[in-house]
CSV table of C-alpha atoms and ligand atoms in Angstrom, one decimal:
chain,number,residue,atom,x,y,z
A,1,MET,CA,163.2,142.9,254.1
A,2,SER,CA,165.3,141.4,256.9
A,3,ALA,CA,168.2,143.2,258.4
A,4,ILE,CA,171.7,141.7,258.1
A,5,LYS,CA,173.6,142.0,261.4
A,6,ASP,CA,177.0,140.7,260.4
A,7,SER,CA,178.9,138.9,257.7
A,8,LYS,CA,177.7,135.5,259.1
A,9,ASP,CA,174.1,136.7,258.6
A,10,VAL,CA,175.0,137.6,255.0
A,11,LEU,CA,176.2,134.0,254.6
A,12,ARG,CA,173.0,132.6,256.1
A,13,GLN,CA,170.6,134.6,254.1
A,14,GLY,CA,168.7,133.4,251.0
A,15,ALA,CA,170.0,132.4,247.7
A,16,VAL,CA,172.9,134.9,247.3
A,17,ARG,CA,175.3,133.1,245.0
A,18,THR,CA,177.8,131.1,247.0
A,19,ILE,CA,180.7,131.4,244.6
A,20,GLU,CA,180.7,135.2,244.4
A,21,ARG,CA,180.0,135.4,248.1
A,22,ARG,CA,183.0,133.3,248.9
A,23,ALA,CA,185.2,135.3,246.6
A,24,PHE,CA,184.2,138.5,248.4
A,25,LEU,CA,185.0,137.0,251.8
A,26,LYS,CA,188.3,135.5,250.6
A,27,GLN,CA,189.5,138.7,249.1
A,28,GLY,CA,188.7,140.4,252.4
A,29,LEU,CA,186.1,142.8,251.1
A,30,SER,CA,184.2,144.3,253.9
A,31,LEU,CA,180.6,145.0,253.8
A,32,GLY,CA,181.5,148.6,253.4
A,33,ALA,CA,183.6,147.9,250.4
A,34,LEU,CA,180.7,145.9,248.9
A,35,THR,CA,178.5,148.8,249.4
A,36,LEU,CA,181.0,151.1,247.6
A,37,LEU,CA,181.5,148.6,244.8
A,38,THR,CA,177.9,147.9,244.1
A,39,GLY,CA,176.4,151.1,245.2
A,40,CYS,CA,173.7,149.3,247.2
A,41,ASP,CA,172.9,149.2,250.8
A,42,VAL,CA,174.1,145.8,252.1
A,43,THR,CA,171.5,145.8,254.8
A,44,ASP,CA,169.0,145.5,252.0
A,45,GLN,CA,168.9,141.8,251.1
A,46,ASP,CA,167.3,142.3,247.7
A,47,SER,CA,169.7,144.9,246.5
A,48,VAL,CA,172.7,142.7,247.6
A,49,GLN,CA,171.2,139.8,245.7
A,50,THR,CA,170.6,141.9,242.6
A,51,ALA,CA,174.1,143.2,242.7
A,52,LEU,CA,175.6,139.7,243.2
A,53,ASN,CA,173.4,138.3,240.4
A,54,ALA,CA,174.7,141.0,238.1
A,55,ILE,CA,178.3,140.0,239.1
A,56,SER,CA,177.4,136.4,238.4
A,57,ARG,CA,176.1,137.3,234.9
A,58,TRP,CA,179.4,139.2,234.3
A,59,ASN,CA,181.2,136.1,235.5
A,60,ASP,CA,179.2,134.1,232.9
A,61,ARG,CA,180.3,136.5,230.1
A,62,VAL,CA,183.9,136.2,231.1
A,63,GLN,CA,183.7,132.4,231.1
A,64,ALA,CA,181.9,132.5,227.7
A,65,THR,CA,184.9,134.4,226.3
A,66,LEU,CA,187.4,132.1,227.9
A,67,PHE,CA,185.8,128.7,227.3
A,68,SER,CA,183.6,128.9,224.3
A,69,ASN,CA,186.0,127.8,221.5
A,70,ARG,CA,188.2,125.6,223.5
A,71,LEU,CA,188.2,121.8,223.0
A,72,VAL,CA,188.4,119.7,226.1
A,73,PRO,CA,190.8,116.7,226.1
A,74,THR,CA,189.7,113.4,224.7
A,75,TYR,CA,191.0,110.0,225.9
A,76,PRO,CA,191.6,106.6,224.4
A,77,GLU,CA,188.6,104.3,224.6
A,78,SER,CA,190.4,102.1,227.1
A,79,ALA,CA,190.2,105.0,229.6
A,80,ALA,CA,186.4,105.0,229.5
A,81,VAL,CA,184.8,103.7,232.7
A,82,LYS,CA,182.2,101.0,231.9
A,83,ASP,CA,180.3,101.1,235.2
A,84,PHE,CA,179.8,104.8,235.2
A,85,ARG,CA,178.5,106.6,238.3
A,86,SER,CA,174.8,107.7,238.1
A,87,ASN,CA,173.8,110.9,239.9
A,88,GLN,CA,170.6,112.9,240.3
A,89,TYR,CA,169.1,115.1,242.9
A,90,TYR,CA,167.3,112.1,244.4
A,91,GLY,CA,167.9,108.4,244.9
A,92,GLU,CA,168.7,106.1,241.9
A,93,ASP,CA,165.6,103.9,242.6
A,94,ALA,CA,163.4,106.9,241.7
A,95,VAL,CA,164.8,107.7,238.2
A,96,PRO,CA,162.3,108.1,235.4
A,97,LYS,CA,161.5,105.1,233.3
A,98,ILE,CA,160.6,106.5,229.9
A,99,GLU,CA,158.7,104.4,227.3
A,100,GLY,CA,160.8,104.7,224.1
A,101,SER,CA,158.1,103.7,221.6
A,102,SER,CA,155.8,106.6,222.5
A,103,PHE,CA,158.6,109.1,223.3
A,104,LYS,CA,158.6,112.5,221.6
A,105,LEU,CA,161.1,115.3,222.1
A,106,GLY,CA,159.1,118.5,222.2
A,107,LEU,CA,160.5,121.7,220.6
A,108,SER,CA,159.5,125.3,221.2
A,109,GLY,CA,160.8,128.8,220.9
A,110,LEU,CA,163.0,130.3,218.1
A,111,ILE,CA,162.9,127.1,215.9
A,112,ASP,CA,161.5,127.0,212.4
A,113,ASN,CA,160.3,123.4,212.5
A,114,ARG,CA,158.8,122.7,215.9
A,115,LYS,CA,157.5,119.2,215.0
A,116,PRO,CA,158.2,116.8,217.9
A,117,TRP,CA,160.9,114.2,217.2
A,118,THR,CA,160.5,110.4,217.8
A,119,LEU,CA,163.5,108.2,218.8
A,120,PRO,CA,163.8,106.5,215.3
A,121,GLU,CA,163.9,110.0,213.7
A,122,LEU,CA,166.7,111.0,216.2
A,123,TYR,CA,168.6,107.8,215.8
A,124,ALA,CA,168.7,108.4,212.0
A,125,LEU,CA,170.8,111.6,212.4
A,126,PRO,CA,174.6,111.3,211.9
A,127,GLN,CA,176.2,110.1,215.0
A,128,THR,CA,179.7,110.3,216.6
A,129,SER,CA,181.4,109.2,219.8
A,130,GLN,CA,183.5,110.9,222.3
A,131,VAL,CA,185.6,109.8,225.3
A,132,THR,CA,185.7,112.8,227.7
A,133,ARG,CA,185.8,113.5,231.4
A,134,HIS,CA,182.6,114.3,233.2
A,135,VAL,CA,183.2,116.6,236.2
A,136,CYS,CA,180.6,116.8,239.0
A,137,VAL,CA,180.6,119.8,241.2
A,138,GLU,CA,180.1,117.5,244.2
A,139,GLY,CA,183.8,116.4,243.9
A,140,TRP,CA,184.0,113.4,241.6
A,141,SER,CA,184.9,113.0,238.0
A,142,MET,CA,184.9,110.1,235.5
A,143,ILE,CA,185.9,109.4,231.9
A,144,GLY,CA,183.2,108.0,229.9
A,145,LYS,CA,182.3,107.2,226.3
A,146,TRP,CA,179.1,108.8,224.9
A,147,THR,CA,177.5,108.4,221.4
A,148,GLY,CA,175.0,110.7,219.7
A,149,VAL,CA,174.3,113.4,217.3
A,150,PRO,CA,176.4,116.6,217.4
A,151,PHE,CA,174.0,119.1,218.9
A,152,ARG,CA,174.9,121.6,216.3
A,153,THR,CA,173.7,119.2,213.6
A,154,PHE,CA,170.4,118.8,215.3
A,155,LEU,CA,169.9,122.6,215.9
A,156,GLU,CA,170.6,123.2,212.2
A,157,ARG,CA,168.2,120.4,211.2
A,158,ILE,CA,165.3,121.9,213.1
A,159,GLY,CA,166.0,125.4,211.9
A,160,ALA,CA,166.9,126.8,215.3
A,161,ASP,CA,167.8,130.5,215.4
A,162,LEU,CA,171.6,130.1,215.9
A,163,SER,CA,171.9,133.7,216.7
A,164,ALA,CA,169.6,133.4,219.7
A,165,LYS,CA,171.3,133.5,223.1
A,166,TYR,CA,170.2,130.3,224.9
A,167,VAL,CA,169.0,126.8,224.6
A,168,GLY,CA,166.9,125.4,227.4
A,169,PHE,CA,166.0,121.9,228.5
A,170,GLU,CA,163.2,120.3,230.4
A,171,CYS,CA,163.5,116.8,231.9
A,172,ALA,CA,161.1,114.0,232.9
A,173,ASP,CA,162.1,114.4,236.6
A,174,GLY,CA,161.3,118.1,236.8
A,175,TYR,CA,165.0,119.0,236.4
A,176,TYR,CA,165.7,121.8,233.9
A,177,SER,CA,168.8,123.7,232.7
A,178,SER,CA,169.9,126.1,230.0
A,179,ILE,CA,173.1,126.8,228.1
A,180,ASP,CA,174.5,129.6,226.0
A,181,MET,CA,174.3,129.2,222.3
A,182,ALA,CA,178.1,129.1,221.8
A,183,SER,CA,178.3,126.1,224.1
A,184,ALA,CA,175.3,124.5,222.3
A,185,LEU,CA,177.1,124.9,219.0
A,186,HIS,CA,180.5,123.7,220.4
A,187,PRO,CA,181.8,120.7,218.3
A,188,GLN,CA,182.0,118.5,221.4
A,189,THR,CA,178.4,119.1,222.6
A,190,LEU,CA,176.4,116.0,221.7
A,191,LEU,CA,172.8,114.9,222.1
A,192,THR,CA,173.6,111.4,223.3
A,193,PHE,CA,171.7,108.1,223.1
A,194,LYS,CA,174.5,105.7,224.3
A,195,ILE,CA,177.1,105.4,227.1
A,196,SER,CA,179.8,102.7,226.9
A,197,ASP,CA,178.4,101.7,223.4
A,198,GLU,CA,175.0,100.7,225.0
A,199,THR,CA,171.7,102.5,224.9
A,200,LEU,CA,171.5,104.8,227.9
A,201,ALA,CA,170.2,102.8,230.8
A,202,PRO,CA,167.4,104.6,232.7
A,203,LYS,CA,169.8,105.7,235.4
A,204,TYR,CA,172.0,107.5,232.7
A,205,GLY,CA,169.1,109.4,231.3
A,206,TYR,CA,167.2,107.2,228.7
A,207,PRO,CA,166.5,108.1,226.1
A,208,LEU,CA,168.4,111.4,225.8
A,209,LYS,CA,171.2,113.1,227.7
A,210,LEU,CA,172.9,116.2,226.6
A,211,ARG,CA,176.7,115.8,226.9
A,212,VAL,CA,178.4,119.2,227.3
A,213,PRO,CA,182.0,118.2,228.3
A,214,THR,CA,183.0,121.9,228.5
A,215,LYS,CA,180.7,122.3,231.5
A,216,LEU,CA,180.1,120.8,234.9
A,217,GLY,CA,178.0,117.6,235.2
A,218,PHE,CA,174.8,119.5,236.3
A,219,LYS,CA,174.8,121.3,233.0
A,220,ASN,CA,174.3,117.9,231.3
A,221,PRO,CA,170.6,117.2,231.5
A,222,LYS,CA,169.3,113.6,231.4
A,223,TRP,CA,165.8,112.4,230.5
A,224,ILE,CA,165.3,115.4,228.3
A,225,THR,CA,161.7,115.7,227.1
A,226,ALA,CA,161.6,119.2,225.7
A,227,MET,CA,164.0,121.9,224.5
A,228,TYR,CA,163.6,125.5,223.5
A,229,VAL,CA,165.6,128.3,221.9
A,230,THR,CA,165.3,131.7,223.4
A,231,ASN,CA,166.8,135.1,224.0
A,232,ARG,CA,165.4,135.3,227.5
A,233,PHE,CA,167.7,134.1,230.3
A,234,SER,CA,166.3,131.0,232.0
A,235,GLY,CA,168.3,129.4,234.8
A,236,GLY,CA,168.3,125.8,235.9
A,237,PHE,CA,167.5,123.5,238.8
A,238,TRP,CA,170.9,123.9,240.5
A,239,GLU,CA,171.6,127.3,238.9
A,240,ASP,CA,168.5,128.7,240.6
A,241,ARG,CA,169.8,127.3,243.9
A,242,GLY,CA,173.1,129.2,243.7
A,243,TYR,CA,175.5,127.3,241.4
A,244,ASN,CA,177.1,129.6,238.8
A,245,TRP,CA,175.1,129.4,235.5
A,246,PHE,CA,177.9,129.1,233.0
A,247,SER,CA,180.0,126.6,235.0
A,248,GLY,CA,182.7,126.0,232.4
A,249,ILE,CA,185.5,123.6,233.2
B,301,LIG,N1,167.3,115.3,234.6
B,301,LIG,C1,168.4,115.4,235.4
B,301,LIG,N2,169.6,115.5,234.8
B,301,LIG,C2,170.7,115.6,235.5
B,301,LIG,C3,170.7,115.5,236.9
B,301,LIG,C4,169.4,115.4,237.6
B,301,LIG,O1,169.2,115.3,238.8
B,301,LIG,N3,168.3,115.3,236.7
B,301,LIG,N4,171.8,115.6,237.7
B,301,LIG,C5,173.0,116.2,237.0
B,301,LIG,C6,174.3,116.0,237.7
B,301,LIG,S1,174.5,116.9,239.1
B,301,LIG,C7,175.2,115.1,237.2
B,301,LIG,S2,176.7,115.0,237.9
B,301,LIG,C8,174.9,114.3,236.0
B,301,LIG,C9,175.2,112.8,236.3
B,301,LIG,O2,175.1,112.1,235.1
B,301,LIG,P1,175.3,110.5,235.1
B,301,LIG,O3,174.2,109.9,236.0
B,301,LIG,O4,175.1,110.1,233.7
B,301,LIG,O5,176.6,110.2,235.6
B,301,LIG,O6,173.6,114.4,235.5
B,301,LIG,C10,173.1,115.7,235.5
B,301,LIG,N5,171.9,115.7,234.9
B,302,LIG,MO1,176.8,116.7,239.4
């Protein structure tokens, strides 16, 4: 375990969650106060991390109470950007090219019917459209129009345990994320097939993108290949690198 010499060292070390760390520094909490508050020795990197992770889980629960039932604003169709920005953790030239005809969405965990779903089967589900704002943590936002099946409808159809805590996603590019069940059941959460009335282009996540307009962009997985329902907390690609897990907007 490495010693922490000063607050700068605290900042430099490891994957302590940025948001909470900043909040502490902004509010002028000294390391001594942090020790008092968390009851852990701040020269012990692991116990600092454990304490801050616990605070982040508490933050997730507060956000769940604040955001879960709220509807985000919707906009007229004319406000939807046609040439939407594409974003992923690597260059656009490397996005997955998924073969639709052989595609199957894998299901696992607390689901009654874990039969994989083909695209024609998914497309046959009732669909709806939404015009909402996508907000990326990197500092840009855009209004877009997405079309797909309300995620709640799909969860009900597969016999998911709706009292479970989390729904997790795995993507063709190695990306992964998970959301709380209340957000999964939120009426504006859609499993989408289209953007701007057109089948998702590869750069937008063909064939499936989960649209969660109540959360930041990184909680909207593209190129979903598998999903699972669970009571065990599982993070996400950016979440495990320090972004707050709930990330409500
Ligand atoms: N599989 C996968 N999904 C992902 C990402 C990614 O890198 N891989 N990036 C996320 C981020 S940070 C954003 S802002 C949105 C961008 O979605 P868009 O390309 O449709 O605008 O996708 C999210 N979903
Ligand atoms: Mo993002």
